[in-house]
Amino acid sequence: MDEHVERELTERIQAAAGSRTPLRIRGGGTKDFYGLALEGDILDTRGCRGIVAYEPTELFVTARAGTRLEDIERALAEHGQMLAFEPPHFGAAATVGGCVASGLSGPRRASAGAVRDFVLGVKLVDGHGQILRFGGQVMKNVAGYDVSRLMAGALGTLGLLLEVTLKVLPRPAAERTLRLEMPEDQALAALNRWAGQPLPISGSCVFGQEVMIRLSGAAAAVAKARESLGGELVSDGPAFWEELREQRLGFFGDGVPLWRLSLPSTTPPLGFPGEQLIEWGGALRWLHTWDRADRIRDAAVRAGGHATLFRGGGEEERRVIGVFQPLPTALADLHRRLKQTFDPAGILNRHRMYEAW
Amino acid sequence: MDATTTGEGNFTAVDGPRLVAALRGVLLADALLHAREDLVPYECDGLSAYRQVPLAVALPHDEAQLVAALKVCREHGAPVVARGAGTGLSGGAMPHARGVVVSLARFNRILRVDPLGRTAVVQPGVRNLAISEAAAPHGLYYAPDPSSQIACTIGGNVAENSGGVHCLKYGLTVHNVLRVRAVTLDGEALELGSAALDAPGFDLLALIHGSEGLLAVITEITVRLTPRPETAQVVMAAFDDAGRAAGSVAHIIAAGIIPAGLEMMDRKAVEAVEPFVHAGYPLDAEAILLCEADGTPEEVADEIAGVQEVMATSGAQDMWVSRSEAERLRFWAGRKAAFPAAGRVSPDYYCMDGTIPRRRLAEMLGAIAQMEKKHALRCMNVFHAGDGNLHPLILYDANLPGELERAEAFGAEILELSVALGGTITGEHGVGIEKIDQMCVQFAGPELEAFHRIKAAFDPAGLLNPGKAVPTLHRCAEFGRMHVHRGELKFPDLERF
């Protein structure tokens, strides 16, 4: 049955490559909003689902790409484990394939790592219609290029993921959320200072004068850090971090274009008009603004980072300014050549990342 | 061996004298070596069984000179092998007979340490340990700690995606680098990753890690620095059965503990190191585990208690907890001396680097014991048990007829079993030239072809480190086996674990 589904998907890609028909890879469709364009006939991955292998003592889970993320997280929770990069779902239908392809990570990213850091292996169909396997189920593996991690965040433009293997970690023994008050510049300074100390900070969020901090780890270490950081203990901590991860906090819903600025954590306040929310100890800044794309992108690049038009903006505007930060010429050429090697017919998620391909 | 015979490219047309003359035109006099006596020190890396004198060695002072030298090589169709400290164990930096070694030795400056942002910007020729030393005044360090860290360079660490004893908790090189600047053979500078936590486009930062010098030449690296843990402690446990020790490793992980380090040695390894190092290891145990906890004093106390409890219920016969920093270091000293100890008890040894799923450890140990009988050779086993990375050391004497061939067959059998058990032929040493044939066991044709296409996207002329890391399909058809001599391991004073 599984082989049958894989064969069907592979044959569709082979046929599409032959006729140069664009295909739009789609799991639960919860991240349809993310990226530049949705072009082509839908290639639904949800027939390819199920956990293939989960070994709690080996710290990995292998699942078919169409497996629902929440099913995986539930299976892990039964063994006291988790996906430590805390992926956003953006809907109950979210699949693990989409999670890896979108490359998005949640509040724990700054301390635990991103989805790419947890990808151990993939099985994919490239644009030639060939099934390829890279990486595996072990944590240390330097044989061949690390194509598995390359798939994280590639938005399905290099291949259709059939199966992914992710490293998993134990859930922390204790977790507490604190609320503190301070202005943005002081909050940024404090977050960076704390990150340089052996404190078990696993999440941070600055909005207005309010600073939320999550502590995770051994009970004694969490208690001690809670004491040294001060602030007020929040009772509904887990709910807050979930709302933040899923972008259901009031901040996220106002219809103004939402920019995702990924910056060095020490970048001073940027001072754009509009509301801002800071995560990842200062390294991730969400900005609702009508300000001009080039001004936002220039500021991000000057600071050493980049800006993504995450949500909003009209279709035409998105096409003109692009969703992702434009790449310097040499890097853009290299991207084109890599795309060419994996998908010479240019059929997989065409124009999803950049207008050029 | 002659790299021009490996089947990866034909470079016989490279005109040595003209190439050297052209390099002289773009490099300062002190940045070019071409006399044979000056070239010989570059003929191999840490895997000295494979030697090759190159046509020239370039030692550029800066990126502009590097780009100029690469341009000359491209014009002359000459292979380029980038080299850091040359401590690699897989022959990745072995020169090409018709090519140029580009040494990054002069890219040796730490450009910036940002204590608040917890990053350091360094040149590729900076030693791994030098980064931690520069960060130390700020209570920070660079976490990945390959055993050769006093000598190996960060550029080489990126090229090999180096591991270390602490990667179970702190990750590999790829998890601790934010940005790499590299130049292609065409002289284009690429910024991979960024000073932020991610970058737009494909994750080429991941791709450059472990690419063994085949894609681009690294000129600058931004690393992440980690707060130094306040304290660390080690539990040493003795088991009367290696399988039980392996089981204990699984139980520790199952208990939700991710130790900073989790190492295993079998009886033969303990017997070899103890008379030499006096680490205090029990000589009557079939296997010992070393489990390190680090963090705040509270975290360490918690974790050590947890580890002891698990070890006791999973069959440890005896346990010792380090009571001082000196004792902790003494416990580690034996583990770190495993390679030199192998050299003391045997004229030659062959070090393997496979990784297997942890749950297959006991099975692998049993299989290795069978292989010892089959090949009539001894094998001492040291493992990064926490992440399943094995370093079996096959003991042999190259002067006895047939032993070397038996050692090779033994090693190949271990690597092939590693793949069969769901693992890999190399956990941290890289493929280089040493394991290029075993790549044929791990990967099928379509994957190997994909690797070659990726290389061509970066290096269309195929001049960067040709013949390494990824075998041609033709080579796989002529599959052969390789080996390592202990007598030829360079840097005998470096710790190897």
Coordinates of N, CA, C and O in Angstrom, one line a residue, chain A residues 55-60 109-110 116-117 126 128 130-134 138-147 149-150 152 154 157-158 167 169-170 189 192-193 195-198 218-221 224 260 262-266 280 283 304-306 325 327 330-331 334-335 337-338 341-342 353-354 357, chain B residues 116-118 140 160-161 164 167-168 172 174-175 188 190-192 194-207 211 214-215 224 227-228 230 250 253-254 256 258 296 298-299 302 355-359 384 387 389 424 426-428 430-431 439 442-443 446-447 450-451 453-455 457-458:
Chain A
E55 N 11.9 5.2 17.9 CA 12.7 4.5 18.9 C 13.0 5.6 20.0 O 14.0 6.3 19.8
P56 N 12.3 5.6 21.1 CA 12.6 6.7 22.1 C 14.0 6.6 22.6 O 14.6 7.7 22.8
T57 N 14.6 5.4 22.7 CA 16.0 5.4 23.3 C 17.0 5.8 22.2 O 18.1 6.0 22.5
E58 N 16.6 5.8 21.0 CA 17.5 6.2 19.9 C 17.3 7.7 19.6 O 18.0 8.2 18.7
L59 N 16.3 8.3 20.2 CA 16.0 9.7 20.0 C 15.7 10.1 18.5 O 16.2 11.1 18.0
F60 N 15.0 9.2 17.8 CA 14.6 9.6 16.5 C 13.2 9.1 16.2 O 12.7 8.2 16.8
R109 N 13.5 27.7 19.4 CA 14.5 27.7 18.4 C 15.9 28.3 18.9 O 16.9 27.7 18.7
A110 N 15.8 29.4 19.6 CA 17.1 30.1 20.0 C 17.9 29.2 20.9 O 19.1 29.3 20.9
R116 N 16.1 22.4 10.8 CA 17.2 21.8 10.1 C 18.2 21.2 11.0 O 19.0 20.3 10.6
D117 N 18.3 21.6 12.2 CA 19.3 21.0 13.1 C 18.8 19.6 13.6 O 19.6 18.9 14.1
D126 N 13.0 13.3 -6.5 CA 13.5 14.6 -7.2 C 12.7 14.8 -8.4 O 11.8 14.1 -8.8
H128 N 13.6 14.5 -11.4 CA 13.8 13.5 -12.4 C 12.8 12.3 -12.2 O 12.8 11.4 -13.0
Q130 N 13.1 10.3 -9.5 CA 13.9 9.3 -8.9 C 13.7 9.3 -7.4 O 13.7 10.4 -6.8
I131 N 13.6 8.2 -6.7 CA 13.5 8.1 -5.3 C 15.0 8.1 -4.8 O 15.8 7.3 -5.2
L132 N 15.3 9.0 -3.9 CA 16.6 9.1 -3.3 C 16.5 9.1 -1.8 O 15.6 9.7 -1.2
R133 N 17.6 8.5 -1.2 CA 17.6 8.5 0.3 C 18.9 9.2 0.7 O 20.0 8.8 0.2
F134 N 18.8 10.1 1.7 CA 20.0 10.7 2.2 C 20.0 10.7 3.8 O 18.9 10.7 4.3
V138 N 20.8 8.0 12.4 CA 21.9 8.2 13.5 C 22.3 9.7 13.5 O 22.1 10.4 12.5
M139 N 22.8 10.1 14.6 CA 23.0 11.5 14.8 C 24.3 12.0 14.2 O 24.5 13.1 13.9
K140 N 25.3 11.1 14.1 CA 26.6 11.4 13.5 C 26.7 10.7 12.2 O 26.8 9.5 12.2
N141 N 26.8 11.4 11.1 CA 26.8 10.8 9.8 C 27.4 11.8 8.8 O 26.8 12.8 8.5
V142 N 28.7 11.6 8.4 CA 29.3 12.6 7.5 C 29.6 12.0 6.2 O 30.5 12.5 5.5
A143 N 28.9 10.9 5.8 CA 29.1 10.3 4.5 C 28.2 11.0 3.5 O 27.0 11.0 3.5
G144 N 28.9 11.6 2.5 CA 28.1 12.3 1.4 C 27.7 13.7 1.9 O 27.8 14.1 3.1
Y145 N 27.3 14.5 0.9 CA 26.8 15.9 1.3 C 25.5 15.8 2.1 O 24.7 14.8 2.0
D146 N 25.3 16.8 3.0 CA 24.1 16.7 3.9 C 22.9 17.2 3.1 O 22.4 18.3 3.4
V147 N 22.4 16.4 2.2 CA 21.2 16.8 1.4 C 20.0 16.8 2.3 O 19.0 17.6 2.0
R149 N 19.5 18.0 5.3 CA 19.3 19.4 5.9 C 18.9 20.4 4.8 O 18.2 21.4 5.1
L150 N 19.5 20.2 3.6 CA 19.2 21.1 2.5 C 17.7 21.1 2.2 O 17.2 22.2 1.7
A152 N 15.4 21.1 4.4 CA 14.6 21.9 5.4 C 14.6 23.4 4.9 O 15.6 24.0 4.7
A154 N 13.5 24.3 2.0 CA 13.6 24.5 0.5 C 12.2 24.6 -0.1 O 12.1 24.7 -1.3
T157 N 10.9 22.8 -3.4 CA 11.4 23.2 -4.7 C 12.5 22.3 -5.3 O 12.8 22.3 -6.4
L158 N 13.0 21.4 -4.4 CA 14.1 20.5 -4.8 C 13.6 19.1 -4.9 O 14.3 18.2 -5.4
K167 N 15.5 14.0 14.8 CA 16.0 13.8 16.1 C 14.9 14.3 17.1 O 14.3 15.4 16.9
L169 N 13.9 14.9 21.4 CA 14.6 15.1 22.7 C 13.6 14.9 23.9 O 12.4 15.0 23.7
P170 N 14.1 14.5 25.1 CA 13.2 14.4 26.2 C 12.5 15.8 26.5 O 13.1 16.8 26.3
A189 N 18.8 44.1 25.7 CA 20.1 44.0 26.4 C 20.1 42.9 27.4 O 21.0 42.1 27.5
N192 N 20.1 39.3 25.8 CA 21.4 38.9 25.3 C 22.3 38.6 26.5 O 23.1 37.7 26.4
R193 N 22.2 39.4 27.5 CA 23.1 39.2 28.7 C 22.8 37.8 29.3 O 23.7 37.0 29.6
A195 N 21.4 35.3 27.9 CA 21.8 34.1 27.0 C 23.2 33.8 27.1 O 23.6 32.7 26.7
G196 N 24.0 34.7 27.6 CA 25.5 34.5 27.8 C 25.8 33.8 29.1 O 27.0 33.6 29.4
Q197 N 24.8 33.6 29.9 CA 25.0 32.9 31.2 C 24.3 31.5 31.1 O 23.4 31.3 30.4
P198 N 24.8 30.6 31.9 CA 24.2 29.3 31.9 C 22.9 29.2 32.6 O 22.7 28.6 33.6
A218 N 16.1 21.0 34.6 CA 16.0 20.3 35.8 C 15.3 21.2 36.8 O 15.4 22.5 36.8
A219 N 14.4 20.7 37.7 CA 13.6 21.5 38.6 C 14.4 22.4 39.4 O 14.1 23.6 39.5
A220 N 15.6 22.0 39.9 CA 16.4 22.8 40.7 C 17.0 24.0 40.0 O 17.1 25.1 40.4
A221 N 17.4 23.7 38.7 CA 18.0 24.8 37.9 C 16.9 25.8 37.5 O 17.2 27.0 37.5
K224 N 16.2 28.0 40.6 CA 17.2 28.9 40.9 C 17.2 30.1 39.9 O 17.4 31.2 40.2
R260 N 8.7 39.3 8.8 CA 9.6 38.4 9.7 C 11.0 38.9 9.5 O 11.6 38.7 8.4
S262 N 14.8 38.4 10.6 CA 15.7 37.5 11.3 C 17.0 38.3 11.4 O 17.6 38.6 10.4
L263 N 17.4 38.6 12.6 CA 18.5 39.6 12.8 C 19.5 39.0 13.9 O 19.1 38.2 14.7
P264 N 20.7 39.6 13.9 CA 21.6 39.3 15.1 C 20.8 39.7 16.3 O 20.2 40.8 16.3
S265 N 20.9 38.9 17.4 CA 20.1 39.2 18.5 C 20.4 40.6 19.2 O 19.5 41.1 19.9
T266 N 21.6 41.1 19.0 CA 21.9 42.4 19.6 C 21.5 43.6 18.8 O 21.8 44.7 19.2
W280 N 13.0 34.8 20.3 CA 14.4 34.3 20.1 C 15.5 35.2 20.7 O 16.5 35.3 20.1
A283 N 16.6 37.7 18.3 CA 17.0 37.3 16.9 C 15.9 37.2 15.9 O 16.1 37.1 14.7
G304 N 22.8 42.7 9.3 CA 23.4 41.4 9.2 C 22.3 40.3 9.1 O 22.7 39.1 9.2
G305 N 21.1 40.6 8.8 CA 20.0 39.6 8.7 C 19.3 39.7 7.4 O 19.8 40.2 6.4
H306 N 18.0 39.4 7.5 CA 17.2 39.4 6.3 C 15.7 39.5 6.7 O 15.3 39.3 7.8
Q325 N 13.9 37.7 1.0 CA 15.0 38.7 0.7 C 15.7 38.2 -0.6 O 16.1 37.1 -0.7
L327 N 18.5 37.5 -3.3 CA 19.9 37.0 -3.0 C 20.9 37.8 -3.9 O 20.6 38.2 -5.0
A330 N 25.8 36.1 -7.2 CA 26.5 34.8 -7.2 C 25.7 33.7 -6.5 O 25.6 32.6 -7.0
L331 N 25.0 34.1 -5.4 CA 24.2 33.1 -4.6 C 23.0 32.8 -5.4 O 22.5 31.6 -5.4
L334 N 23.8 30.3 -8.1 CA 24.1 29.0 -7.5 C 22.7 28.3 -7.1 O 22.6 27.1 -7.4
H335 N 21.8 29.1 -6.6 CA 20.5 28.5 -6.3 C 19.9 28.0 -7.6 O 19.3 26.9 -7.6
R337 N 21.4 27.0 -10.3 CA 22.0 25.7 -10.7 C 21.6 24.5 -9.9 O 21.4 23.4 -10.4
L338 N 21.5 24.8 -8.6 CA 21.1 23.7 -7.7 C 19.6 23.2 -8.0 O 19.3 22.0 -8.1
T341 N 19.7 21.0 -11.0 CA 20.2 19.7 -10.8 C 19.1 18.8 -10.2 O 19.0 17.6 -10.5
F342 N 18.3 19.3 -9.3 CA 17.3 18.5 -8.7 C 16.0 18.4 -9.5 O 15.3 17.5 -9.5
M353 N 9.5 30.0 -4.1 CA 10.5 30.7 -3.3 C 10.9 32.1 -4.0 O 10.9 33.1 -3.4
Y354 N 11.3 32.0 -5.2 CA 11.7 33.2 -6.0 C 11.0 33.2 -7.4 O 10.8 32.1 -8.0
W357 N 12.5 31.2 -10.6 CA 12.3 29.7 -10.8 C 11.3 29.1 -9.9 O 11.1 28.0 -9.7
Chain B
L116 N 28.4 39.8 23.9 CA 27.0 40.0 24.1 C 26.2 39.2 23.1 O 25.2 38.5 23.5
G117 N 26.6 39.2 21.9 CA 25.9 38.4 20.9 C 26.3 37.0 20.8 O 25.7 36.2 20.1
R118 N 27.3 36.6 21.6 CA 27.8 35.2 21.7 C 28.2 34.6 20.4 O 27.8 33.5 20.0
L140 N 32.5 32.2 28.0 CA 31.9 31.5 26.8 C 32.9 30.5 26.2 O 34.1 30.7 26.5
E160 N 34.7 19.1 7.5 CA 34.5 17.7 7.9 C 33.2 17.5 8.7 O 32.8 16.4 9.1
N161 N 32.6 18.6 9.1 CA 31.5 18.6 10.1 C 31.9 17.8 11.3 O 31.3 16.8 11.7
G164 N 32.9 15.2 18.3 CA 33.7 15.3 19.5 C 33.0 14.5 20.6 O 32.0 13.9 20.3
C167 N 29.1 16.0 21.6 CA 28.1 16.4 20.6 C 26.7 15.9 20.9 O 25.7 16.4 20.3
L168 N 26.6 14.9 21.7 CA 25.2 14.4 22.1 C 24.4 15.6 22.6 O 23.2 15.7 22.3
L172 N 27.0 19.0 16.6 CA 28.2 18.9 15.7 C 28.6 20.3 15.3 O 27.9 21.3 15.7
V174 N 28.1 21.7 12.5 CA 27.0 22.3 11.7 C 25.9 23.0 12.6 O 25.2 23.9 12.2
H175 N 25.9 22.5 13.9 CA 24.9 23.1 14.8 C 25.5 24.4 15.5 O 24.8 25.0 16.3
E188 N 34.1 33.6 -7.1 CA 32.9 34.3 -6.5 C 32.9 34.0 -5.0 O 33.0 32.9 -4.6
L190 N 30.9 33.7 -1.7 CA 29.5 33.3 -1.3 C 29.4 33.5 0.2 O 30.3 33.1 1.0
E191 N 28.3 34.1 0.6 CA 28.0 34.2 2.1 C 26.9 33.1 2.4 O 25.8 33.3 1.9
L192 N 27.2 32.1 3.1 CA 26.3 31.0 3.4 C 25.9 31.2 4.9 O 26.7 31.3 5.7
S194 N 24.1 33.4 7.9 CA 24.2 34.9 8.1 C 24.5 35.1 9.6 O 24.7 34.2 10.4
A195 N 24.6 36.4 10.0 CA 24.9 36.7 11.4 C 23.7 36.5 12.2 O 23.7 36.5 13.4
A196 N 22.5 36.2 11.6 CA 21.3 35.9 12.3 C 21.1 34.4 12.4 O 22.1 33.7 12.0
L197 N 20.0 33.9 12.9 CA 19.9 32.5 13.1 C 19.5 31.7 11.8 O 19.5 30.5 11.8
D198 N 19.1 32.4 10.7 CA 18.8 31.7 9.5 C 19.1 32.7 8.3 O 19.5 33.8 8.5
A199 N 18.9 32.2 7.1 CA 19.2 33.0 5.9 C 18.2 32.7 4.9 O 17.6 31.6 4.9
P200 N 18.0 33.6 3.9 CA 17.0 33.3 2.8 C 17.6 32.3 1.9 O 18.8 32.1 1.8
G201 N 16.7 31.6 1.2 CA 17.1 30.6 0.2 C 17.4 29.2 0.8 O 16.9 28.9 1.9
F202 N 18.1 28.4 0.0 CA 18.4 27.1 0.5 C 19.4 27.1 1.6 O 20.2 28.1 1.7
D203 N 19.4 26.1 2.4 CA 20.3 26.0 3.5 C 21.7 25.5 3.1 O 22.1 24.4 3.3
L204 N 22.4 26.4 2.4 CA 23.7 26.0 1.8 C 24.8 26.0 2.9 O 25.8 25.3 2.8
L205 N 24.5 26.6 4.1 CA 25.4 26.5 5.2 C 25.4 25.0 5.7 O 26.5 24.5 6.0
A206 N 24.3 24.3 5.6 CA 24.3 22.9 6.0 C 25.1 22.1 4.9 O 25.8 21.2 5.3
L207 N 24.9 22.5 3.7 CA 25.5 21.7 2.6 C 27.1 21.9 2.6 O 27.8 20.9 2.3
S211 N 31.5 19.0 3.5 CA 31.6 18.9 2.0 C 33.1 18.6 1.7 O 33.4 18.4 0.5
L214 N 35.1 20.0 -1.4 CA 34.8 19.7 -2.8 C 33.9 20.8 -3.4 O 33.7 20.8 -4.6
L215 N 33.4 21.8 -2.6 CA 32.4 22.7 -3.1 C 33.0 24.1 -3.2 O 32.7 24.8 -4.2
R224 N 29.0 30.2 16.8 CA 28.2 30.5 18.0 C 29.0 30.1 19.2 O 29.6 29.1 19.2
P227 N 27.6 29.5 26.7 CA 28.0 29.8 28.1 C 28.7 28.6 28.7 O 28.2 27.5 28.5
R228 N 29.9 28.8 29.3 CA 30.6 27.6 29.9 C 29.8 27.1 31.1 O 29.4 27.9 31.9
E230 N 28.9 25.8 34.7 CA 29.5 26.1 35.9 C 30.4 24.9 36.4 O 31.5 25.1 37.0
A250 N 21.0 2.9 26.7 CA 19.6 3.1 26.2 C 18.7 3.5 27.4 O 17.9 4.4 27.2
I253 N 19.1 7.3 28.3 CA 18.4 8.1 27.3 C 16.9 8.0 27.6 O 16.2 9.0 27.6
A254 N 16.4 6.8 27.8 CA 15.0 6.6 28.0 C 14.5 7.3 29.3 O 13.4 7.7 29.4
G256 N 15.2 10.2 30.0 CA 15.1 11.6 29.7 C 16.4 12.4 30.0 O 16.3 13.6 30.2
I258 N 20.0 13.6 28.8 CA 21.0 13.8 27.7 C 22.3 14.2 28.4 O 22.5 15.4 28.6
T296 N 24.7 23.8 36.0 CA 24.7 24.4 37.3 C 25.0 23.3 38.3 O 24.7 22.1 38.1
E298 N 23.2 22.5 40.8 CA 22.0 21.8 41.0 C 21.6 20.8 39.9 O 21.2 19.7 40.2
E299 N 21.8 21.2 38.7 CA 21.5 20.3 37.5 C 22.4 19.1 37.6 O 22.0 18.0 37.3
D302 N 21.4 16.7 40.3 CA 20.2 16.0 39.8 C 20.6 14.9 38.9 O 20.1 13.7 39.0
T355 N 29.0 4.6 12.6 CA 27.9 4.9 13.5 C 26.8 3.9 13.3 O 26.4 3.6 12.2
I356 N 26.2 3.4 14.4 CA 25.1 2.6 14.3 C 24.0 3.0 15.3 O 24.3 3.8 16.3
P357 N 22.7 2.6 15.1 CA 21.7 2.9 16.1 C 22.2 2.3 17.5 O 22.7 1.2 17.5
R358 N 22.0 3.1 18.5 CA 22.5 2.6 19.9 C 22.0 1.2 20.2 O 22.7 0.5 20.8
R359 N 20.7 0.9 19.9 CA 20.2 -0.3 20.3 C 20.9 -1.5 19.6 O 20.7 -2.7 20.1
H384 N 31.8 6.4 21.2 CA 31.0 7.5 21.7 C 29.6 6.9 21.8 O 28.7 7.0 20.9
D387 N 26.0 8.6 21.1 CA 25.5 8.8 19.8 C 25.8 7.6 18.8 O 25.7 7.8 17.6
N389 N 28.5 6.2 17.8 CA 29.7 6.3 17.0 C 30.8 5.4 17.5 O 31.2 5.6 18.7
T424 N 26.1 4.2 9.4 CA 26.9 4.9 8.4 C 28.3 4.5 8.5 O 28.8 4.1 9.6
T426 N 30.9 6.5 8.3 CA 31.7 7.5 9.0 C 30.8 8.5 9.8 O 29.9 9.1 9.3
G427 N 31.1 8.5 11.1 CA 30.4 9.4 12.0 C 31.0 10.7 12.1 O 30.3 11.7 12.2
E428 N 32.4 10.8 12.0 CA 33.0 12.1 12.2 C 34.3 12.3 11.5 O 34.9 13.4 11.5
G430 N 35.1 11.6 8.3 CA 34.9 11.9 6.9 C 35.3 10.8 6.0 O 35.9 9.8 6.4
V431 N 35.0 10.9 4.7 CA 35.2 9.9 3.7 C 36.6 10.1 3.2 O 37.4 9.1 3.1
M439 N 31.8 4.1 0.4 CA 30.7 4.9 0.0 C 29.8 4.1 -0.9 O 28.6 4.3 -1.0
Q442 N 27.3 2.3 1.1 CA 26.2 3.0 1.7 C 25.2 3.7 0.7 O 24.1 3.8 1.1
F443 N 25.7 4.1 -0.4 CA 24.9 4.8 -1.3 C 24.7 4.1 -2.7 O 25.7 3.5 -3.1
P446 N 21.9 6.4 -7.9 CA 21.2 7.7 -8.1 C 21.6 8.7 -7.0 O 21.7 9.9 -7.4
E447 N 21.9 8.3 -5.8 CA 22.3 9.2 -4.8 C 23.7 9.8 -5.1 O 24.0 11.0 -5.0
A450 N 23.5 12.3 -7.7 CA 23.0 13.5 -7.2 C 24.1 14.3 -6.5 O 24.2 15.5 -6.7
F451 N 25.0 13.6 -5.8 CA 26.1 14.3 -5.1 C 27.0 14.9 -6.2 O 27.5 16.0 -6.1
R453 N 26.2 15.9 -9.1 CA 25.5 17.1 -9.7 C 25.6 18.3 -8.8 O 25.7 19.4 -9.2
I454 N 25.5 18.0 -7.5 CA 25.6 19.1 -6.5 C 27.0 19.7 -6.6 O 27.2 21.0 -6.7
K455 N 28.0 18.9 -6.7 CA 29.4 19.4 -6.8 C 29.5 20.3 -8.1 O 30.1 21.3 -8.1
A457 N 27.3 22.0 -9.5 CA 26.6 23.3 -9.4 C 27.6 24.3 -8.7 O 27.5 25.5 -9.0
F458 N 28.4 23.8 -7.8 CA 29.4 24.7 -7.2 C 30.7 24.8 -8.0 O 31.3 25.9 -8.0

